[in-house]
C-alpha atoms as a printed R data frame, in Angstrom:
    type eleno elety resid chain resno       x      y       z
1   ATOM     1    CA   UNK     A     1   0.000  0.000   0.000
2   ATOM     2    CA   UNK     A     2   1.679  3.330  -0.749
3   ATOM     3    CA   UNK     A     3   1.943  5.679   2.405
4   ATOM     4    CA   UNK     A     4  -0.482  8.115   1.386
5   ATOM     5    CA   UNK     A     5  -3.425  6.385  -0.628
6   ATOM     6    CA   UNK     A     6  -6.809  6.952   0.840
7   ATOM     7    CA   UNK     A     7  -5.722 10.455   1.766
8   ATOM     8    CA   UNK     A     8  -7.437 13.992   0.235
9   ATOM     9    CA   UNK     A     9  -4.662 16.431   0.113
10  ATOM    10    CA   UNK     A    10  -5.144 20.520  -0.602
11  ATOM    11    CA   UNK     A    11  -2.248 22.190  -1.993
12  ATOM    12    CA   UNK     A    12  -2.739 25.659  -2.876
13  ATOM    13    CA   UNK     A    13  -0.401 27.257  -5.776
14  ATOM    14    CA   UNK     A    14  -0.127 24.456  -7.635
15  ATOM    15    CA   UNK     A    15   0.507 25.651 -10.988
16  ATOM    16    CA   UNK     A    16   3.915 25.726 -10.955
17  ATOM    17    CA   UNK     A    17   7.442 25.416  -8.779
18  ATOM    18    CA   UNK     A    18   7.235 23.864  -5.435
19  ATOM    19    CA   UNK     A    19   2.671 23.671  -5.302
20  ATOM    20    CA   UNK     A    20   3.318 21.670  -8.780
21  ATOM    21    CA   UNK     A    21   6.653 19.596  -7.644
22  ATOM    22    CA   UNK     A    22   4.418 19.155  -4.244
23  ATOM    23    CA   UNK     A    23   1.657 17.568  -5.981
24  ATOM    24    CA   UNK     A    24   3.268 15.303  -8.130
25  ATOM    25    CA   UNK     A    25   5.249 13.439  -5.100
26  ATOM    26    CA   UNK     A    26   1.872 13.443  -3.197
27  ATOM    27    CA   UNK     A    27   0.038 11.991  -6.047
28  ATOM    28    CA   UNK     A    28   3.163  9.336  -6.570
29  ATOM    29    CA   UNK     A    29   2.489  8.607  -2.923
30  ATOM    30    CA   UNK     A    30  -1.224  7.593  -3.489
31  ATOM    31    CA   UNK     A    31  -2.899 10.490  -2.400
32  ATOM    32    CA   UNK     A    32  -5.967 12.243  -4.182
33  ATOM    33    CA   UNK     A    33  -5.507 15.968  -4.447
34  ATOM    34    CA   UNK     A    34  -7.317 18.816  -4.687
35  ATOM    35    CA   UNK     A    35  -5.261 21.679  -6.752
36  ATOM    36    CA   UNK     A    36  -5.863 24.850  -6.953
37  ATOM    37    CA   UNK     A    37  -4.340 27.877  -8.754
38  ATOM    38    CA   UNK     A    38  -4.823 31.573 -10.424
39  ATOM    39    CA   UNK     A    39  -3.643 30.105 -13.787
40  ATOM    40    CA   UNK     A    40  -6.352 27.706 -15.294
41  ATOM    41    CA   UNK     A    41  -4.224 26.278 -18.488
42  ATOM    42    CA   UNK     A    42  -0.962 25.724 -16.194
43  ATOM    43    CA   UNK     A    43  -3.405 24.038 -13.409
44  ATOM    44    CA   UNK     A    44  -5.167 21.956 -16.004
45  ATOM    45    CA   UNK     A    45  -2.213 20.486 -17.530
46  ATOM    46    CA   UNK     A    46  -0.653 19.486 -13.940
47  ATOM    47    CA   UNK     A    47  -3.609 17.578 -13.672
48  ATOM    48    CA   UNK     A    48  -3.327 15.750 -16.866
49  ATOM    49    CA   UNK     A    49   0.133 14.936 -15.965
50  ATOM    50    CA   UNK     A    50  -1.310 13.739 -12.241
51  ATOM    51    CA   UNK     A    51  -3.612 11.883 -13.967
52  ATOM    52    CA   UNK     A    52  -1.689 10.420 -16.670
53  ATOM    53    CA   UNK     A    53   1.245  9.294 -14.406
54  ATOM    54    CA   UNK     A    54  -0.522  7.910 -11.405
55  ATOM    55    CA   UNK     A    55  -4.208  7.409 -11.988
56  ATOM    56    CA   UNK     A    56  -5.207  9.572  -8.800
57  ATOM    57    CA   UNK     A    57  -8.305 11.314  -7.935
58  ATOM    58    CA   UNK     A    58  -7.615 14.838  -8.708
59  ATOM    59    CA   UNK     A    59 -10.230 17.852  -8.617
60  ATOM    60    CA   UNK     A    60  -8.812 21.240  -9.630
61  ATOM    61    CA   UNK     A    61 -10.254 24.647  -8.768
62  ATOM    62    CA   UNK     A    62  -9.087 27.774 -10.394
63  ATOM    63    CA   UNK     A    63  -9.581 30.739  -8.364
64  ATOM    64    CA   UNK     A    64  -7.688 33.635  -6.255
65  ATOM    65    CA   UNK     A    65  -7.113 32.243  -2.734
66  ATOM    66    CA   UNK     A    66  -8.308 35.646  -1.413
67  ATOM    67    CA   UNK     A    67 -11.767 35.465  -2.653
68  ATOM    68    CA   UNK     A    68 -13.683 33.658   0.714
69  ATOM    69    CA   UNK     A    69 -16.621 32.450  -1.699
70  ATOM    70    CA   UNK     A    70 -14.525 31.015  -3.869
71  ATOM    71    CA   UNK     A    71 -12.793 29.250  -0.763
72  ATOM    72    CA   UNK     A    72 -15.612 28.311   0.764
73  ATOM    73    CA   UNK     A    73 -17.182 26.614  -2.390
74  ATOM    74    CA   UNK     A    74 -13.894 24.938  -2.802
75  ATOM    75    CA   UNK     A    75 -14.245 22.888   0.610
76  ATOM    76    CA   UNK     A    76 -18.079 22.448   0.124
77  ATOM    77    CA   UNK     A    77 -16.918 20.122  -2.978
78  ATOM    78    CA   UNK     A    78 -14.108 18.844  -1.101
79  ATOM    79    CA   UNK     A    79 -17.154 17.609   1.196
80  ATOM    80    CA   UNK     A    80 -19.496 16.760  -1.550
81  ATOM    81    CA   UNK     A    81 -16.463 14.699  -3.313
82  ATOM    82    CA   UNK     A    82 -14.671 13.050  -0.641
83  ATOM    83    CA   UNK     A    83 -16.392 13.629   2.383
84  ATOM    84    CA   UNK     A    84 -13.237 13.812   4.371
85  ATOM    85    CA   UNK     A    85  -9.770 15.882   3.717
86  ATOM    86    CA   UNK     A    86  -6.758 14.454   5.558
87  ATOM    87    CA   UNK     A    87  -4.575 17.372   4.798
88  ATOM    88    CA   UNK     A    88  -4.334 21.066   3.486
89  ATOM    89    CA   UNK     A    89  -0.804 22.826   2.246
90  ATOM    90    CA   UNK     A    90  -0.898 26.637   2.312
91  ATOM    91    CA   UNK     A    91   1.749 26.887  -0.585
92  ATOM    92    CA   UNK     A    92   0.321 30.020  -2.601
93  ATOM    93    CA   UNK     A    93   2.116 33.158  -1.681
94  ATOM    94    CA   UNK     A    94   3.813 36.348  -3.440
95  ATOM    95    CA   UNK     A    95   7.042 38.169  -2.944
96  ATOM    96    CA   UNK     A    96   7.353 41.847  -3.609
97  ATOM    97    CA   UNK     A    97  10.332 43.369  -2.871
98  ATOM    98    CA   UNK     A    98  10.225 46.832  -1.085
99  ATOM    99    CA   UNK     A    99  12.529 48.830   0.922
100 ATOM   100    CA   UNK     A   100  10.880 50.981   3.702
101 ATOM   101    CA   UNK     A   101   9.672 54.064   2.249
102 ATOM   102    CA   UNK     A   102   8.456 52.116  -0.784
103 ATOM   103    CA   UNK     A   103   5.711 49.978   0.046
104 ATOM   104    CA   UNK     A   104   2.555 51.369  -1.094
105 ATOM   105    CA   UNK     A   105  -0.496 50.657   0.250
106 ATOM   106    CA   UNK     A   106  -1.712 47.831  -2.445
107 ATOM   107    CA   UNK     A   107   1.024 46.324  -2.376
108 ATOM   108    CA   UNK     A   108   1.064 45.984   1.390
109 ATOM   109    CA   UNK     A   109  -2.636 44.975   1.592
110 ATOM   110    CA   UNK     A   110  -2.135 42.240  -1.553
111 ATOM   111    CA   UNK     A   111   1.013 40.612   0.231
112 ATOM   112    CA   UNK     A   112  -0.758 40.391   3.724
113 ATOM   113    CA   UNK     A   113  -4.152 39.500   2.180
114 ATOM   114    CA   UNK     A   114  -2.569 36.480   0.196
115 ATOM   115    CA   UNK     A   115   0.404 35.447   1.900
116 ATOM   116    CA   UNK     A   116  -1.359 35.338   5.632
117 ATOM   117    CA   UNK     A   117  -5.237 36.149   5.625
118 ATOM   118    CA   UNK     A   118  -5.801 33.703   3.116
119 ATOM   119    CA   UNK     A   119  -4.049 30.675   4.449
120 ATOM   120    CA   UNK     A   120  -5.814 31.618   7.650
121 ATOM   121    CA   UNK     A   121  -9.323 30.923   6.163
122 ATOM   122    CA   UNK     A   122  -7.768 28.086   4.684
123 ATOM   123    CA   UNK     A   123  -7.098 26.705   7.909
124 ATOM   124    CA   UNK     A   124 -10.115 27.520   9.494
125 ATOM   125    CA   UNK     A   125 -12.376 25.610   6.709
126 ATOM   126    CA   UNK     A   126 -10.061 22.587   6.572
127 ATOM   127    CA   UNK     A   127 -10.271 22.585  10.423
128 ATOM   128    CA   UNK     A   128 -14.225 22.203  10.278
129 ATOM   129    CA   UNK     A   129 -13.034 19.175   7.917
130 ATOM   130    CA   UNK     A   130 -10.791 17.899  10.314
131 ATOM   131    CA   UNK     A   131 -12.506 17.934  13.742
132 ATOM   132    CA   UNK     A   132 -14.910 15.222  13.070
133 ATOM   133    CA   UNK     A   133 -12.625 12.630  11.793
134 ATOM   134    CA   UNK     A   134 -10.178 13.305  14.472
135 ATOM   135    CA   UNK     A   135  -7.040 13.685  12.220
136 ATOM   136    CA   UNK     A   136  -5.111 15.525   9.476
137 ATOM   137    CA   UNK     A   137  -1.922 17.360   8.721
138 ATOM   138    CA   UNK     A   138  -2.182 21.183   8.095
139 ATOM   139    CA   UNK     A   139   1.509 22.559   6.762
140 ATOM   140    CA   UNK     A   140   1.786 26.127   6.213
141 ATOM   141    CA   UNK     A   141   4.222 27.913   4.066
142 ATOM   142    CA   UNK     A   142   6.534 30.168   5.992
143 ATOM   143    CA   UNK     A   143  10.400 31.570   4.455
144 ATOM   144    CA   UNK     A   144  13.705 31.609   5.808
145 ATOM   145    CA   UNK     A   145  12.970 35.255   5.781
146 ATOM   146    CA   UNK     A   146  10.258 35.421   7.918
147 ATOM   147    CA   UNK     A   147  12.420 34.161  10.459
148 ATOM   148    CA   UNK     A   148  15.434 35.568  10.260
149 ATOM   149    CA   UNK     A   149  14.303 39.052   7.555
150 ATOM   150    CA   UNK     A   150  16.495 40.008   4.963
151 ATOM   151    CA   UNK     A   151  16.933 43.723   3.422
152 ATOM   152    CA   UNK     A   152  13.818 44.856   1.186
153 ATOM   153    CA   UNK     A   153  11.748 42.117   2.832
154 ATOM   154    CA   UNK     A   154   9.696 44.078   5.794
155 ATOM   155    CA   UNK     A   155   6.698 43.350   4.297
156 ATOM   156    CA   UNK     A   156   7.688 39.771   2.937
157 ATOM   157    CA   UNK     A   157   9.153 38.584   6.041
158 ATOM   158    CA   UNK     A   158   6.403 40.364   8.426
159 ATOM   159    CA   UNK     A   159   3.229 38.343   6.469
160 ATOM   160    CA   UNK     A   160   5.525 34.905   6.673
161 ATOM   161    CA   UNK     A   161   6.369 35.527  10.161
162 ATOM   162    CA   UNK     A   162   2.272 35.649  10.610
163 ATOM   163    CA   UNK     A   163   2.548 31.945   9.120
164 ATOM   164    CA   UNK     A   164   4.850 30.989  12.480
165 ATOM   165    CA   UNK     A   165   2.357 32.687  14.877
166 ATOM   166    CA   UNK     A   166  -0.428 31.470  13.148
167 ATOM   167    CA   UNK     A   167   1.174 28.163  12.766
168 ATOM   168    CA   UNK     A   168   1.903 27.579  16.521
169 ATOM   169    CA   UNK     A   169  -1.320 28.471  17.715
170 ATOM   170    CA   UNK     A   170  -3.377 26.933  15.504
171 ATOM   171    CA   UNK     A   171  -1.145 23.818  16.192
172 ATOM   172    CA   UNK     A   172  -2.219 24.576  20.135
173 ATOM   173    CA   UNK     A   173  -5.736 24.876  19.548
174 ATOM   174    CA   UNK     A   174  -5.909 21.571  17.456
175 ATOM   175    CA   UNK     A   175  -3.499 18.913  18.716
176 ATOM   176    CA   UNK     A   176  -6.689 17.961  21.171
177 ATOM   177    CA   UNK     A   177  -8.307 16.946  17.673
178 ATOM   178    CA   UNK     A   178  -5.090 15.021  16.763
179 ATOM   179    CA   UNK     A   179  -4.840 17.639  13.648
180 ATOM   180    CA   UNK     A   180  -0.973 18.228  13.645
181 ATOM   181    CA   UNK     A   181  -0.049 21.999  12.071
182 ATOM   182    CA   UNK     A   182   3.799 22.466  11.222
183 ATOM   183    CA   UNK     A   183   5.708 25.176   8.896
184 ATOM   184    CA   UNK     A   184   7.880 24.935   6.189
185 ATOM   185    CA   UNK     A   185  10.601 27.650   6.235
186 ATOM   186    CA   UNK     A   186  12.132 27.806   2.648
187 ATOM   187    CA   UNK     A   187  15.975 29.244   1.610
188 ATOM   188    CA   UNK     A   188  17.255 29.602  -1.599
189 ATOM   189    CA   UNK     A   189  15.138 27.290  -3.764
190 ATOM   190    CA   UNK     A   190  14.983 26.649  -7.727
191 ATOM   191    CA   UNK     A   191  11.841 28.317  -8.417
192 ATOM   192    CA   UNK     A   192  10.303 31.173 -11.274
193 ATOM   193    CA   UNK     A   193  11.027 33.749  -8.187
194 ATOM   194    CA   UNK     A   194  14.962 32.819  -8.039
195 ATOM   195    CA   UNK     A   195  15.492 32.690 -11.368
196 ATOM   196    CA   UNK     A   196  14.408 36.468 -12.316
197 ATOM   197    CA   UNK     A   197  17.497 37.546  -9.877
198 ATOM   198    CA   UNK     A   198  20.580 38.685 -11.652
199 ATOM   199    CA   UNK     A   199  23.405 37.113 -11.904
200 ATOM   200    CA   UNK     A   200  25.512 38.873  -8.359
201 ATOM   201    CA   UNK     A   201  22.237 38.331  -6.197
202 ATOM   202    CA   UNK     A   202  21.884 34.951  -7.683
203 ATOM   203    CA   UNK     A   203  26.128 34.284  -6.827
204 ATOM   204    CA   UNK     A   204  25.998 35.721  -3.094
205 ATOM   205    CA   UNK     A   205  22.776 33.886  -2.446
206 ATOM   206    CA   UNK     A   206  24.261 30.712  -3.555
207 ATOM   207    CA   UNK     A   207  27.859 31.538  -1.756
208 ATOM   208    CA   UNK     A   208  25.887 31.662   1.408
209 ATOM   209    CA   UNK     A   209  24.706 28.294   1.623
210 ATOM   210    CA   UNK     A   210  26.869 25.661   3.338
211 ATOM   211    CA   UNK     A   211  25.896 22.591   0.599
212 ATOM   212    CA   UNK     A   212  26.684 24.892  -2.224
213 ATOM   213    CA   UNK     A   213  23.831 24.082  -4.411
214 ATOM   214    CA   UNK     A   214  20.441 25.659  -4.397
215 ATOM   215    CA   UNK     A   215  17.677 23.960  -3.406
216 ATOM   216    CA   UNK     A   216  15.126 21.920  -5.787
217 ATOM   217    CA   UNK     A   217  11.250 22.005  -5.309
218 ATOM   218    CA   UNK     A   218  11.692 18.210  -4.772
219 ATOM   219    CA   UNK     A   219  13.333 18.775  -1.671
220 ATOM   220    CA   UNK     A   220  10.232 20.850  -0.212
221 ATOM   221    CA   UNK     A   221   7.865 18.614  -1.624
222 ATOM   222    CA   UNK     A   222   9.327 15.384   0.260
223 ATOM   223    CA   UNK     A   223   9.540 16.646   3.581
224 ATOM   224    CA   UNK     A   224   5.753 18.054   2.629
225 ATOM   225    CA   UNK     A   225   5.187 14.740   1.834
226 ATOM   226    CA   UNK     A   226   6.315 13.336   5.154
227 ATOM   227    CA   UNK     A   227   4.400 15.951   7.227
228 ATOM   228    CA   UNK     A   228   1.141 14.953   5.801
229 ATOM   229    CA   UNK     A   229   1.865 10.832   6.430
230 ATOM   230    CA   UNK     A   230   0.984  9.057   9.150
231 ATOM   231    CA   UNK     A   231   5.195  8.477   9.741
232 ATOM   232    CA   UNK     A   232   4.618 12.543  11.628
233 ATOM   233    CA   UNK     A   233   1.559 11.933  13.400
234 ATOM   234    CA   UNK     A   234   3.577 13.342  16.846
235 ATOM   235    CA   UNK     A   235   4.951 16.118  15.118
236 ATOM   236    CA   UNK     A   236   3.152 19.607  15.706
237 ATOM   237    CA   UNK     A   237   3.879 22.986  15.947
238 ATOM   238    CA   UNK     A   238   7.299 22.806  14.291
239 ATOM   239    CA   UNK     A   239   8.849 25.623  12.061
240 ATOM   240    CA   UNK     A   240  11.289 23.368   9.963
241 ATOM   241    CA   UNK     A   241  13.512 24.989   7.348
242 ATOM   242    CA   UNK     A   242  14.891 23.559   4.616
243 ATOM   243    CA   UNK     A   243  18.108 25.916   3.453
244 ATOM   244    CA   UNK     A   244  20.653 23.269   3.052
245 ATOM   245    CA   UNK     A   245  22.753 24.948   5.699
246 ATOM   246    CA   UNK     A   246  22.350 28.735   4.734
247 ATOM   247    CA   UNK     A   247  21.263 29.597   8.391
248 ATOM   248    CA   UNK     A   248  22.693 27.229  11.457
């Protein structure tokens, strides 16, 4: 039996970098998966690929993770489907970079709307999920930066340091329920975002990590993967980077 079939799995973002890695590992785990994305085509053809590879359950919603009725439809057809969802991943996020005394005020309300408002309605609809059946595996999407900031990231790091407080309480208020909550806290990873750097940002970011390489979407997606089998089920409340030695 693989380690995650018979499991309903939300990832968020997962169009493309570590959402799409993230659902291809869950899906060659055994898990069915509910995807969801801002770009329809890109979302649609991960599916196809899901579907074509591994024969999964897959339901796809296309929608902007800050509209609530669009959320809340989303887990009434989770319930309709599958009558049960074993675990949610709050990938979807953005990164604007903005040194104080330029952050406007839309860009500051976007960030904070998608990056922590919306993964907190997230959680609170796959909680109502959750309670009854007594189990499930929430893992947020934090960044090394909201734990340690970086220059230009105030904004950035402030709405994924949100994810950590969030993250820890919500882990508080439903280990009772046996609904474990952890963190992911990304460094330098392969992804659209790292690629648009130029070539000295992309050198001293790479410099600073301790394996020398930069990290692949792959090696999100398989801790992911662990956090939402049953190999973590007395793991909570954990803020777990994966940086391949940039911060010790």
């Amino acid at each position: 039996m693989m380690p995650l079939q018979g499991k309903c799995i939300l990832i968020t973002g997962a169009s493309r970098g570590i959402g799409r890695q993230t659902a291809i590992t869950l899906a060659s785990a055994g898990a069915d998966l509910v995807l969801t994305a801002r770009q329809t085509d890109s979302l649609q053809q991960v599916v196809h690929e899901i579907s074509n590879s591994y024969g999964t359950r897959v339901l796809h919603f296309a929608y902007d993770i800050t509209d609530e009725s669009k959320t809340k439809e989303t887990f009434r057809q989770i319930k309709k489907e599958f009558g049960r969802l074993d675990g949610l991943v709050n990938n979807a996020g953005i990164l604007e970079s903005r040194l104080l005394g330029m952050i406007d005020e839309h860009t500051m309300q976007t960030t904070m709307q998608v990056n922590l408002v919306a993964s907190i309605r997230h959680i609170q609809y796959a909680a109502r999920l959750m309670k009854p059946q007594r189990s499930g595996s929430i893992v947020n999407f934090s960044s090394i930066m909201g734990v340690h900031g970086n220059e230009g990231q105030v904004l950035y790091g402030a709405s994924k340091a949100g994810i950590i407080g969030a993250t820890r309480s919500a882990a508080k208020e439903l280990a009772p329920y046996q609904i474990r909550v952890n963190a992911i806290a990304p460094g330098f990873i392969n992804t659209d975002m790292t690629q648009s750097l130029s070539d000295e940002k992309y050198k001293e970011r790479l410099n600073s990590i301790q394996m020398g390489r930069i990290g692949e979407p792959v090696d999100i997606a398989n801790l992911v993967w662990f956090l939402c089998s049953d190999l973590s089920t007395y793991i909570t409340g954990q803020i777990i980077g994966v940086d391949g030695g940039m911060i010790i």
